Amino acid sequence: MIERIDSKKAVELFKYASVTELGVQADQVRRSLHGNKTTFIKNMHLNVTNICVNNCRFCSFKKKSNDKDAYSLKISEAIEQVEKGVKEGIREVHLVNALNPELGLKYYTELISTIKNTYPNLVVKGLTAIEIDFLSKIENLTHEAVVDALINAGVEIFPGGGAEIFSKRVRRLLGTSKAPKEVYLKVHRIIHSRGIKSNATMLYGHYENAEEVVEHLEALRSLQDETGGFSAFIPLRFVSDNTPLKVEERGAQYDLKIIAFSRLFLDNIEHIKAYWVSLSPEVAQVALSFGADDLDGTIYRERIIRSAGAQVKPGMTEQEMKKLIQDAGFVPVERDSHFRAVLKVG
Ligand code: V47
């Protein structure tokens, strides 16, 4: 086991170590934890509304209610989408949505319990800490009450979206009024206190510097020391094409640096996901040799990052996913939402 990297040393390492140097070490850690296996899940994304009170400059998914392509699904329409996913063989619904005051807690608990009653074997992963904070405000409830209502309705794991990057300086530049670091961490702490796992993310590749990357990861690492509740960390490469934010692309070398550095710094989080939707399948493949051990999933119909301009297919088949992993020199393992290998009968 390598020694824990303290925050001061981490900034130097991030600034001055080469990608290859970080990659070699991260690959060692990855192999000691997961060998030559790479996991993936058959999943779908369900985004029931794109109508949002926020106006984050990095997001192209959001709409105002009078925009022509604004939408908000009835529960029956959302279930129709889930049914299509079920026909594709999914085992998890990743439910993440814009902040729409028309859809309150009752809508979500009804939606989740309808999904669970109709398809008891499906796992629902939703909502983000930011949506939980929003629901607590519009319903005048505590964060605890919202988390408990979602768990009672059938949520088994919570996604990591909405963290963006914790630095206040960068958040101003990103024009986001989303709940800050303290709220994100508080909600995840509550989730973990219920014995439920969640994921964590970081949106990178815009204005952040080395200190701000370390600040973000340090906050996650210290909550994980306290609760042990994070299953996976997902670095999300910013896709700028259709957004008003025009930033200089930092390229695949920077993606690999972020992946490798995260694997080394987050010594208490078991899984690092290479999210092929924002990285591209090709960079995600290389990321598997730089510390990542999971490719997320087949992701039937991703919308949020593709609306920002990511030039990827709206989903992959199980065969495509396996080939991607095998071609990168790893053994594909289909998993469930809790990172357990799925055993096939027959
Ligand atoms: O929260 C928004 C990000 C996130 C852009 O928990 C963008 O297992 C890139 O959180 N370019 C949604 N990213 C995705 C997400 C996620 C994905 C997969 C697995 C899990 C998990 C979580 O996408 C948002 C936001 O941070 N995002 N706009 C953009 N232009």
mmCIF file of C-alpha atoms and ligand atoms in Angstrom:
data_model
loop_
_atom_site.group_PDB
_atom_site.id
_atom_site.type_symbol
_atom_site.label_atom_id
_atom_site.label_comp_id
_atom_site.label_asym_id
_atom_site.label_seq_id
_atom_site.Cartn_x
_atom_site.Cartn_y
_atom_site.Cartn_z
ATOM 1 C CA MET A 1 0.000 0.000 0.000
ATOM 2 C CA ILE A 2 1.339 3.403 -0.850
ATOM 3 C CA GLU A 3 1.499 6.144 1.756
ATOM 4 C CA ARG A 4 -1.359 8.655 1.960
ATOM 5 C CA ILE A 5 -0.654 11.800 -0.065
ATOM 6 C CA ASP A 6 -1.127 14.912 2.046
ATOM 7 C CA SER A 7 -2.793 17.946 0.475
ATOM 8 C CA LYS A 8 0.343 20.097 0.271
ATOM 9 C CA LYS A 9 2.371 17.373 -1.391
ATOM 10 C CA ALA A 10 -0.615 16.620 -3.613
ATOM 11 C CA VAL A 11 -0.602 20.080 -5.176
ATOM 12 C CA GLU A 12 3.093 19.696 -6.085
ATOM 13 C CA LEU A 13 2.464 16.224 -7.436
ATOM 14 C CA PHE A 14 -0.460 17.373 -9.555
ATOM 15 C CA LYS A 15 1.523 20.313 -10.914
ATOM 16 C CA TYR A 16 4.861 18.671 -11.581
ATOM 17 C CA ALA A 17 4.556 14.881 -11.889
ATOM 18 C CA SER A 18 4.285 13.602 -15.442
ATOM 19 C CA VAL A 19 1.147 11.822 -16.597
ATOM 20 C CA THR A 20 3.214 8.675 -17.145
ATOM 21 C CA GLU A 21 4.646 8.778 -13.624
ATOM 22 C CA LEU A 22 1.185 9.186 -12.074
ATOM 23 C CA GLY A 23 -0.268 6.605 -14.453
ATOM 24 C CA VAL A 24 2.243 3.884 -13.554
ATOM 25 C CA GLN A 25 1.572 4.313 -9.842
ATOM 26 C CA ALA A 26 -2.193 4.569 -10.287
ATOM 27 C CA ASP A 27 -2.211 1.408 -12.404
ATOM 28 C CA GLN A 28 -0.402 -0.441 -9.606
ATOM 29 C CA VAL A 29 -3.030 0.653 -7.092
ATOM 30 C CA ARG A 30 -5.847 -0.203 -9.495
ATOM 31 C CA ARG A 31 -4.429 -3.673 -10.135
ATOM 32 C CA SER A 32 -3.892 -4.345 -6.434
ATOM 33 C CA LEU A 33 -7.571 -3.504 -5.813
ATOM 34 C CA HIS A 34 -9.247 -4.937 -8.896
ATOM 35 C CA GLY A 35 -6.701 -7.012 -10.815
ATOM 36 C CA ASN A 36 -7.320 -6.990 -14.542
ATOM 37 C CA LYS A 37 -11.097 -6.761 -14.223
ATOM 38 C CA THR A 38 -13.124 -3.834 -15.509
ATOM 39 C CA THR A 39 -16.746 -3.608 -14.476
ATOM 40 C CA PHE A 40 -19.806 -2.144 -16.178
ATOM 41 C CA ILE A 41 -23.559 -2.194 -15.615
ATOM 42 C CA LYS A 42 -26.540 -2.355 -17.959
ATOM 43 C CA ASN A 43 -28.321 0.866 -17.057
ATOM 44 C CA MET A 44 -30.430 3.704 -18.361
ATOM 45 C CA HIS A 45 -30.640 7.397 -17.593
ATOM 46 C CA LEU A 46 -34.047 8.844 -16.862
ATOM 47 C CA ASN A 47 -34.318 12.650 -16.842
ATOM 48 C CA VAL A 48 -37.974 13.448 -16.245
ATOM 49 C CA THR A 49 -37.659 17.191 -16.785
ATOM 50 C CA ASN A 50 -35.235 19.708 -18.271
ATOM 51 C CA ILE A 51 -37.034 22.763 -16.836
ATOM 52 C CA CYS A 52 -34.654 24.355 -14.365
ATOM 53 C CA VAL A 53 -34.661 27.329 -12.026
ATOM 54 C CA ASN A 54 -30.881 27.457 -12.263
ATOM 55 C CA ASN A 55 -28.911 28.925 -15.109
ATOM 56 C CA CYS A 56 -25.484 27.263 -14.872
ATOM 57 C CA ARG A 57 -23.308 28.371 -17.794
ATOM 58 C CA PHE A 58 -21.804 24.899 -18.277
ATOM 59 C CA CYS A 59 -25.158 23.198 -18.804
ATOM 60 C CA SER A 60 -27.015 22.895 -22.128
ATOM 61 C CA PHE A 61 -29.645 20.529 -20.798
ATOM 62 C CA LYS A 62 -31.635 23.145 -18.828
ATOM 63 C CA LYS A 63 -34.577 24.994 -20.352
ATOM 64 C CA LYS A 64 -37.020 27.660 -19.209
ATOM 65 C CA SER A 65 -40.652 26.503 -19.037
ATOM 66 C CA ASN A 66 -41.657 28.530 -22.130
ATOM 67 C CA ASP A 67 -38.754 27.270 -24.294
ATOM 68 C CA LYS A 68 -39.972 25.184 -27.210
ATOM 69 C CA ASP A 69 -38.094 22.038 -26.253
ATOM 70 C CA ALA A 70 -38.835 22.255 -22.527
ATOM 71 C CA TYR A 71 -40.379 19.043 -21.184
ATOM 72 C CA SER A 72 -41.726 17.509 -18.038
ATOM 73 C CA LEU A 73 -42.900 13.897 -18.114
ATOM 74 C CA LYS A 74 -46.049 12.550 -16.551
ATOM 75 C CA ILE A 75 -45.374 9.518 -14.367
ATOM 76 C CA SER A 76 -46.978 7.268 -16.997
ATOM 77 C CA GLU A 77 -44.648 8.700 -19.666
ATOM 78 C CA ALA A 78 -41.602 8.154 -17.448
ATOM 79 C CA ILE A 79 -42.690 4.549 -16.891
ATOM 80 C CA GLU A 80 -42.963 4.086 -20.672
ATOM 81 C CA GLN A 81 -39.317 5.131 -20.943
ATOM 82 C CA VAL A 82 -38.332 2.699 -18.202
ATOM 83 C CA GLU A 83 -40.212 -0.038 -20.046
ATOM 84 C CA LYS A 84 -38.063 0.616 -23.136
ATOM 85 C CA GLY A 85 -34.963 0.315 -20.947
ATOM 86 C CA VAL A 86 -36.235 -2.939 -19.471
ATOM 87 C CA LYS A 87 -36.615 -4.307 -23.007
ATOM 88 C CA GLU A 88 -32.920 -3.455 -23.488
ATOM 89 C CA GLY A 89 -32.099 -5.567 -20.442
ATOM 90 C CA ILE A 90 -31.196 -2.809 -17.950
ATOM 91 C CA ARG A 91 -30.867 -3.489 -14.227
ATOM 92 C CA GLU A 92 -30.496 0.121 -12.969
ATOM 93 C CA VAL A 93 -32.308 3.420 -13.551
ATOM 94 C CA HIS A 94 -30.138 6.490 -12.998
ATOM 95 C CA LEU A 95 -32.706 9.175 -12.204
ATOM 96 C CA VAL A 96 -31.374 12.743 -12.343
ATOM 97 C CA ASN A 97 -33.348 15.848 -13.266
ATOM 98 C CA ALA A 98 -33.398 19.602 -13.603
ATOM 99 C CA LEU A 99 -34.713 21.690 -10.699
ATOM 100 C CA ASN A 100 -38.359 22.141 -11.665
ATOM 101 C CA PRO A 101 -40.636 23.623 -8.950
ATOM 102 C CA GLU A 102 -43.627 21.906 -10.587
ATOM 103 C CA LEU A 103 -42.272 18.482 -9.621
ATOM 104 C CA GLY A 104 -42.312 18.140 -5.855
ATOM 105 C CA LEU A 105 -41.308 15.332 -3.522
ATOM 106 C CA LYS A 106 -44.645 13.523 -3.995
ATOM 107 C CA TYR A 107 -44.038 13.272 -7.745
ATOM 108 C CA TYR A 108 -40.654 11.647 -7.172
ATOM 109 C CA THR A 109 -41.724 9.246 -4.424
ATOM 110 C CA GLU A 110 -44.681 8.178 -6.570
ATOM 111 C CA LEU A 111 -42.464 7.749 -9.626
ATOM 112 C CA ILE A 112 -39.888 5.707 -7.700
ATOM 113 C CA SER A 113 -42.444 3.482 -6.011
ATOM 114 C CA THR A 114 -44.237 2.932 -9.334
ATOM 115 C CA ILE A 115 -40.933 1.880 -10.939
ATOM 116 C CA LYS A 116 -40.259 -0.482 -8.030
ATOM 117 C CA ASN A 117 -43.801 -1.919 -8.018
ATOM 118 C CA THR A 118 -43.734 -2.474 -11.763
ATOM 119 C CA TYR A 119 -40.155 -3.776 -11.959
ATOM 120 C CA PRO A 120 -39.123 -4.996 -8.489
ATOM 121 C CA ASN A 121 -35.697 -6.139 -9.710
ATOM 122 C CA LEU A 122 -34.671 -2.735 -11.011
ATOM 123 C CA VAL A 123 -32.450 -0.601 -8.801
ATOM 124 C CA VAL A 124 -33.250 3.116 -8.711
ATOM 125 C CA LYS A 125 -30.212 5.400 -8.298
ATOM 126 C CA GLY A 126 -31.437 8.978 -7.732
ATOM 127 C CA LEU A 127 -31.624 11.903 -6.920
ATOM 128 C CA THR A 128 -28.534 14.129 -6.587
ATOM 129 C CA ALA A 129 -27.702 16.067 -3.420
ATOM 130 C CA ILE A 130 -28.609 19.244 -5.308
ATOM 131 C CA GLU A 131 -32.110 17.962 -6.120
ATOM 132 C CA ILE A 132 -32.538 16.828 -2.517
ATOM 133 C CA ASP A 133 -31.585 20.321 -1.334
ATOM 134 C CA PHE A 134 -34.017 21.867 -3.838
ATOM 135 C CA LEU A 135 -36.883 19.588 -2.737
ATOM 136 C CA SER A 136 -36.166 20.380 0.893
ATOM 137 C CA LYS A 137 -36.534 24.087 0.104
ATOM 138 C CA ILE A 138 -39.702 23.913 -1.967
ATOM 139 C CA GLU A 139 -41.352 21.468 0.448
ATOM 140 C CA ASN A 140 -40.050 23.163 3.580
ATOM 141 C CA LEU A 141 -38.617 19.884 4.852
ATOM 142 C CA THR A 142 -35.248 18.935 6.297
ATOM 143 C CA HIS A 143 -32.639 17.205 4.124
ATOM 144 C CA GLU A 144 -33.089 14.165 6.371
ATOM 145 C CA ALA A 145 -36.826 14.032 5.644
ATOM 146 C CA VAL A 146 -36.278 14.181 1.870
ATOM 147 C CA VAL A 147 -33.542 11.518 1.938
ATOM 148 C CA ASP A 148 -35.717 9.229 4.066
ATOM 149 C CA ALA A 149 -38.741 9.711 1.803
ATOM 150 C CA LEU A 150 -36.671 8.722 -1.241
ATOM 151 C CA ILE A 151 -35.249 5.677 0.531
ATOM 152 C CA ASN A 152 -38.734 4.641 1.675
ATOM 153 C CA ALA A 153 -39.990 4.976 -1.892
ATOM 154 C CA GLY A 154 -37.285 2.542 -3.045
ATOM 155 C CA VAL A 155 -34.008 4.361 -3.797
ATOM 156 C CA GLU A 156 -31.068 2.012 -3.161
ATOM 157 C CA ILE A 157 -28.103 4.166 -4.094
ATOM 158 C CA PHE A 158 -27.600 7.888 -4.705
ATOM 159 C CA PRO A 159 -25.724 9.423 -7.644
ATOM 160 C CA GLY A 160 -22.829 11.846 -7.283
ATOM 161 C CA GLY A 161 -23.927 14.538 -9.743
ATOM 162 C CA GLY A 162 -24.042 18.231 -9.007
ATOM 163 C CA ALA A 163 -20.793 18.542 -7.069
ATOM 164 C CA GLU A 164 -19.251 20.452 -10.002
ATOM 165 C CA ILE A 165 -16.116 21.808 -8.351
ATOM 166 C CA PHE A 166 -16.191 23.063 -4.797
ATOM 167 C CA SER A 167 -13.946 26.129 -5.254
ATOM 168 C CA LYS A 168 -15.985 29.313 -4.763
ATOM 169 C CA ARG A 169 -13.793 31.168 -7.269
ATOM 170 C CA VAL A 170 -14.502 28.640 -10.026
ATOM 171 C CA ARG A 171 -18.189 28.352 -9.190
ATOM 172 C CA ARG A 172 -18.529 32.111 -9.786
ATOM 173 C CA LEU A 173 -16.889 31.713 -13.192
ATOM 174 C CA LEU A 174 -19.157 28.770 -13.999
ATOM 175 C CA GLY A 175 -22.141 30.951 -13.130
ATOM 176 C CA THR A 176 -23.726 28.358 -10.913
ATOM 177 C CA SER A 177 -25.963 29.017 -7.955
ATOM 178 C CA LYS A 178 -26.209 25.322 -7.086
ATOM 179 C CA ALA A 179 -25.958 24.343 -3.443
ATOM 180 C CA PRO A 180 -22.328 24.686 -2.298
ATOM 181 C CA LYS A 181 -19.791 22.174 -0.983
ATOM 182 C CA GLU A 182 -21.143 22.225 2.576
ATOM 183 C CA VAL A 183 -24.647 21.228 1.454
ATOM 184 C CA TYR A 184 -23.394 18.582 -0.991
ATOM 185 C CA LEU A 185 -21.305 16.993 1.757
ATOM 186 C CA LYS A 186 -24.058 17.324 4.355
ATOM 187 C CA VAL A 187 -26.591 15.496 2.167
ATOM 188 C CA HIS A 188 -24.127 12.695 1.384
ATOM 189 C CA ARG A 189 -23.303 12.399 5.096
ATOM 190 C CA ILE A 190 -27.031 11.941 5.829
ATOM 191 C CA ILE A 191 -27.326 9.300 3.078
ATOM 192 C CA HIS A 192 -24.330 7.404 4.487
ATOM 193 C CA SER A 193 -25.729 7.611 8.018
ATOM 194 C CA ARG A 194 -28.711 5.575 6.724
ATOM 195 C CA GLY A 195 -26.346 2.798 5.645
ATOM 196 C CA ILE A 196 -26.856 3.708 1.980
ATOM 197 C CA LYS A 197 -24.025 4.248 -0.525
ATOM 198 C CA SER A 198 -23.580 7.140 -2.900
ATOM 199 C CA ASN A 199 -21.122 8.283 -5.559
ATOM 200 C CA ALA A 200 -19.151 11.490 -5.889
ATOM 201 C CA THR A 201 -18.230 13.536 -8.971
ATOM 202 C CA MET A 202 -16.053 16.449 -10.041
ATOM 203 C CA LEU A 203 -16.630 18.543 -13.160
ATOM 204 C CA TYR A 204 -13.170 19.493 -14.477
ATOM 205 C CA GLY A 205 -11.504 20.960 -17.534
ATOM 206 C CA HIS A 206 -12.732 24.566 -17.311
ATOM 207 C CA TYR A 207 -11.118 27.076 -14.930
ATOM 208 C CA GLU A 208 -9.775 24.933 -12.104
ATOM 209 C CA ASN A 209 -6.144 24.931 -10.978
ATOM 210 C CA ALA A 210 -4.149 22.294 -9.087
ATOM 211 C CA GLU A 211 -5.052 23.728 -5.677
ATOM 212 C CA GLU A 212 -8.760 23.609 -6.545
ATOM 213 C CA VAL A 213 -8.599 20.005 -7.747
ATOM 214 C CA VAL A 214 -6.907 19.024 -4.485
ATOM 215 C CA GLU A 215 -9.390 21.048 -2.407
ATOM 216 C CA HIS A 216 -12.246 19.134 -4.051
ATOM 217 C CA LEU A 217 -10.713 15.695 -3.620
ATOM 218 C CA GLU A 218 -9.617 16.458 -0.059
ATOM 219 C CA ALA A 219 -13.212 17.290 0.932
ATOM 220 C CA LEU A 220 -14.435 13.976 -0.499
ATOM 221 C CA ARG A 221 -11.603 12.001 1.067
ATOM 222 C CA SER A 222 -12.246 13.405 4.497
ATOM 223 C CA LEU A 223 -15.989 12.682 4.361
ATOM 224 C CA GLN A 224 -15.100 9.177 3.226
ATOM 225 C CA ASP A 225 -12.742 8.791 6.232
ATOM 226 C CA GLU A 226 -15.708 9.656 8.414
ATOM 227 C CA THR A 227 -18.480 7.585 6.756
ATOM 228 C CA GLY A 228 -17.018 5.115 4.240
ATOM 229 C CA GLY A 229 -20.201 5.681 2.225
ATOM 230 C CA PHE A 230 -18.852 6.582 -1.223
ATOM 231 C CA SER A 231 -18.711 3.666 -3.667
ATOM 232 C CA ALA A 232 -17.163 5.431 -6.615
ATOM 233 C CA PHE A 233 -15.637 8.675 -7.794
ATOM 234 C CA ILE A 234 -16.504 9.923 -11.272
ATOM 235 C CA PRO A 235 -14.448 12.720 -12.786
ATOM 236 C CA LEU A 236 -16.576 14.445 -15.455
ATOM 237 C CA ARG A 237 -14.703 16.121 -18.279
ATOM 238 C CA PHE A 238 -16.391 19.396 -19.184
ATOM 239 C CA VAL A 239 -17.882 19.304 -22.690
ATOM 240 C CA SER A 240 -18.162 22.888 -23.921
ATOM 241 C CA ASP A 241 -19.378 22.731 -27.539
ATOM 242 C CA ASN A 242 -22.998 23.839 -27.049
ATOM 243 C CA THR A 243 -22.458 25.850 -23.872
ATOM 244 C CA PRO A 244 -21.797 29.580 -23.548
ATOM 245 C CA LEU A 245 -18.511 28.799 -21.764
ATOM 246 C CA LYS A 246 -15.659 28.837 -24.192
ATOM 247 C CA VAL A 247 -12.587 27.377 -22.527
ATOM 248 C CA GLU A 248 -9.385 26.011 -23.954
ATOM 249 C CA GLU A 249 -9.535 22.205 -24.298
ATOM 250 C CA ARG A 250 -6.902 20.608 -22.092
ATOM 251 C CA GLY A 251 -6.864 17.336 -23.988
ATOM 252 C CA ALA A 252 -6.624 13.652 -23.176
ATOM 253 C CA GLN A 253 -3.340 14.026 -21.259
ATOM 254 C CA TYR A 254 -5.178 16.144 -18.709
ATOM 255 C CA ASP A 255 -8.051 13.620 -18.503
ATOM 256 C CA LEU A 256 -5.569 10.855 -17.768
ATOM 257 C CA LYS A 257 -3.813 13.005 -15.189
ATOM 258 C CA ILE A 258 -7.106 13.632 -13.391
ATOM 259 C CA ILE A 259 -7.973 9.916 -13.433
ATOM 260 C CA ALA A 260 -4.538 8.777 -12.242
ATOM 261 C CA PHE A 261 -4.279 11.486 -9.612
ATOM 262 C CA SER A 262 -7.770 10.701 -8.278
ATOM 263 C CA ARG A 263 -6.883 7.001 -7.996
ATOM 264 C CA LEU A 264 -3.774 7.880 -5.976
ATOM 265 C CA PHE A 265 -5.263 10.607 -3.788
ATOM 266 C CA LEU A 266 -8.603 8.957 -3.023
ATOM 267 C CA ASP A 267 -7.034 6.010 -1.238
ATOM 268 C CA ASN A 268 -10.301 5.289 0.587
ATOM 269 C CA ILE A 269 -12.716 5.169 -2.363
ATOM 270 C CA GLU A 270 -12.828 1.761 -4.001
ATOM 271 C CA HIS A 271 -13.852 2.584 -7.542
ATOM 272 C CA ILE A 272 -12.855 5.204 -10.097
ATOM 273 C CA LYS A 273 -15.167 5.429 -13.092
ATOM 274 C CA ALA A 274 -14.020 6.364 -16.567
ATOM 275 C CA TYR A 275 -17.209 7.970 -17.814
ATOM 276 C CA TRP A 276 -17.097 7.248 -21.535
ATOM 277 C CA VAL A 277 -19.876 9.733 -22.369
ATOM 278 C CA SER A 278 -17.777 12.764 -21.496
ATOM 279 C CA LEU A 279 -14.314 11.243 -22.055
ATOM 280 C CA SER A 280 -15.150 9.445 -25.344
ATOM 281 C CA PRO A 281 -14.964 5.635 -25.463
ATOM 282 C CA GLU A 282 -11.369 5.819 -26.744
ATOM 283 C CA VAL A 283 -10.020 7.926 -23.868
ATOM 284 C CA ALA A 284 -12.069 5.884 -21.390
ATOM 285 C CA GLN A 285 -10.294 2.769 -22.698
ATOM 286 C CA VAL A 286 -6.871 4.298 -22.040
ATOM 287 C CA ALA A 287 -8.057 5.524 -18.621
ATOM 288 C CA LEU A 288 -8.370 1.862 -17.601
ATOM 289 C CA SER A 289 -4.554 1.707 -17.564
ATOM 290 C CA PHE A 290 -4.352 4.967 -15.595
ATOM 291 C CA GLY A 291 -6.328 3.966 -12.505
ATOM 292 C CA ALA A 292 -9.955 3.595 -13.598
ATOM 293 C CA ASP A 293 -11.630 0.227 -12.996
ATOM 294 C CA ASP A 294 -15.231 0.830 -14.084
ATOM 295 C CA LEU A 295 -16.828 2.171 -17.267
ATOM 296 C CA ASP A 296 -20.182 3.049 -15.678
ATOM 297 C CA GLY A 297 -22.661 1.448 -18.027
ATOM 298 C CA THR A 298 -24.384 0.905 -21.310
ATOM 299 C CA ILE A 299 -26.333 4.092 -20.476
ATOM 300 C CA TYR A 300 -29.458 3.787 -22.518
ATOM 301 C CA ARG A 301 -30.197 7.386 -23.631
ATOM 302 C CA GLU A 302 -27.872 9.826 -21.895
ATOM 303 C CA ARG A 303 -29.030 13.417 -22.418
ATOM 304 C CA ILE A 304 -27.194 15.863 -20.142
ATOM 305 C CA ILE A 305 -23.679 15.635 -21.547
ATOM 306 C CA ARG A 306 -24.738 14.859 -25.110
ATOM 307 C CA SER A 307 -26.792 18.067 -25.118
ATOM 308 C CA ALA A 308 -23.532 19.901 -24.332
ATOM 309 C CA GLY A 309 -22.123 18.463 -27.566
ATOM 310 C CA ALA A 310 -20.478 15.143 -26.646
ATOM 311 C CA GLN A 311 -20.204 13.256 -29.949
ATOM 312 C CA VAL A 312 -21.034 9.823 -28.596
ATOM 313 C CA LYS A 313 -23.814 7.357 -29.257
ATOM 314 C CA PRO A 314 -26.871 7.565 -26.959
ATOM 315 C CA GLY A 315 -25.903 4.207 -25.455
ATOM 316 C CA MET A 316 -23.797 1.098 -25.991
ATOM 317 C CA THR A 317 -24.750 -2.539 -26.234
ATOM 318 C CA GLU A 318 -23.392 -5.086 -23.781
ATOM 319 C CA GLN A 319 -21.273 -6.527 -26.619
ATOM 320 C CA GLU A 320 -19.806 -3.119 -27.492
ATOM 321 C CA MET A 321 -18.985 -2.505 -23.854
ATOM 322 C CA LYS A 322 -17.262 -5.875 -23.476
ATOM 323 C CA LYS A 323 -15.263 -5.384 -26.671
ATOM 324 C CA LEU A 324 -14.141 -1.944 -25.534
ATOM 325 C CA ILE A 325 -12.823 -3.455 -22.305
ATOM 326 C CA GLN A 326 -11.224 -6.497 -23.951
ATOM 327 C CA ASP A 327 -9.527 -4.376 -26.611
ATOM 328 C CA ALA A 328 -7.951 -2.361 -23.796
ATOM 329 C CA GLY A 329 -6.490 -5.581 -22.348
ATOM 330 C CA PHE A 330 -8.896 -6.066 -19.439
ATOM 331 C CA VAL A 331 -11.480 -8.668 -18.486
ATOM 332 C CA PRO A 332 -15.059 -7.334 -18.653
ATOM 333 C CA VAL A 333 -17.270 -8.100 -15.664
ATOM 334 C CA GLU A 334 -20.933 -7.159 -15.659
ATOM 335 C CA ARG A 335 -21.888 -5.803 -12.225
ATOM 336 C CA ASP A 336 -24.934 -4.731 -10.277
ATOM 337 C CA SER A 337 -25.461 -1.302 -8.683
ATOM 338 C CA HIS A 338 -23.431 -2.348 -5.644
ATOM 339 C CA PHE A 339 -20.404 -3.386 -7.707
ATOM 340 C CA ARG A 340 -21.058 -7.098 -7.241
ATOM 341 C CA ALA A 341 -20.355 -9.311 -10.227
ATOM 342 C CA VAL A 342 -23.504 -10.547 -11.932
ATOM 343 C CA LEU A 343 -23.523 -14.307 -12.111
ATOM 344 C CA LYS A 344 -25.101 -15.615 -15.272
ATOM 345 C CA VAL A 345 -27.096 -18.812 -14.987
ATOM 346 C CA GLY A 346 -26.541 -21.398 -17.733
HETATM 347 O O1 V47 B 1 -24.174 16.979 -12.371
HETATM 348 C C1 V47 B 1 -23.375 19.155 -16.791
HETATM 349 C C2 V47 B 1 -22.338 17.334 -15.373
HETATM 350 C C3 V47 B 1 -23.479 15.725 -14.297
HETATM 351 C C4 V47 B 1 -21.912 19.245 -18.362
HETATM 352 O O2 V47 B 1 -23.216 9.023 -9.750
HETATM 353 C C5 V47 B 1 -21.556 18.218 -17.493
HETATM 354 O O3 V47 B 1 -22.890 7.156 -10.800
HETATM 355 C C6 V47 B 1 -19.714 17.735 -18.766
HETATM 356 O O4 V47 B 1 -23.376 13.233 -12.385
HETATM 357 N N1 V47 B 1 -19.984 18.727 -19.633
HETATM 358 C C7 V47 B 1 -24.451 14.578 -14.526
HETATM 359 N N2 V47 B 1 -20.465 17.467 -17.694
HETATM 360 C C8 V47 B 1 -23.722 13.257 -14.710
HETATM 361 C C9 V47 B 1 -23.398 12.614 -13.412
HETATM 362 C C10 V47 B 1 -23.122 11.157 -13.346
HETATM 363 C C11 V47 B 1 -22.861 10.466 -14.513
HETATM 364 C C12 V47 B 1 -22.616 9.100 -14.428
HETATM 365 C C13 V47 B 1 -22.658 8.427 -13.237
HETATM 366 C C14 V47 B 1 -22.939 9.133 -12.072
HETATM 367 C C15 V47 B 1 -23.018 8.409 -10.793
HETATM 368 C C16 V47 B 1 -23.155 10.519 -12.129
HETATM 369 O O5 V47 B 1 -22.988 16.118 -15.545
HETATM 370 C C17 V47 B 1 -23.992 17.000 -13.735
HETATM 371 C C18 V47 B 1 -22.888 17.954 -14.102
HETATM 372 O O6 V47 B 1 -21.859 17.912 -13.160
HETATM 373 N N3 V47 B 1 -22.469 18.210 -16.539
HETATM 374 N N4 V47 B 1 -23.045 19.805 -17.926
HETATM 375 C C19 V47 B 1 -21.072 19.500 -19.474
HETATM 376 N N5 V47 B 1 -21.321 20.510 -20.317
#
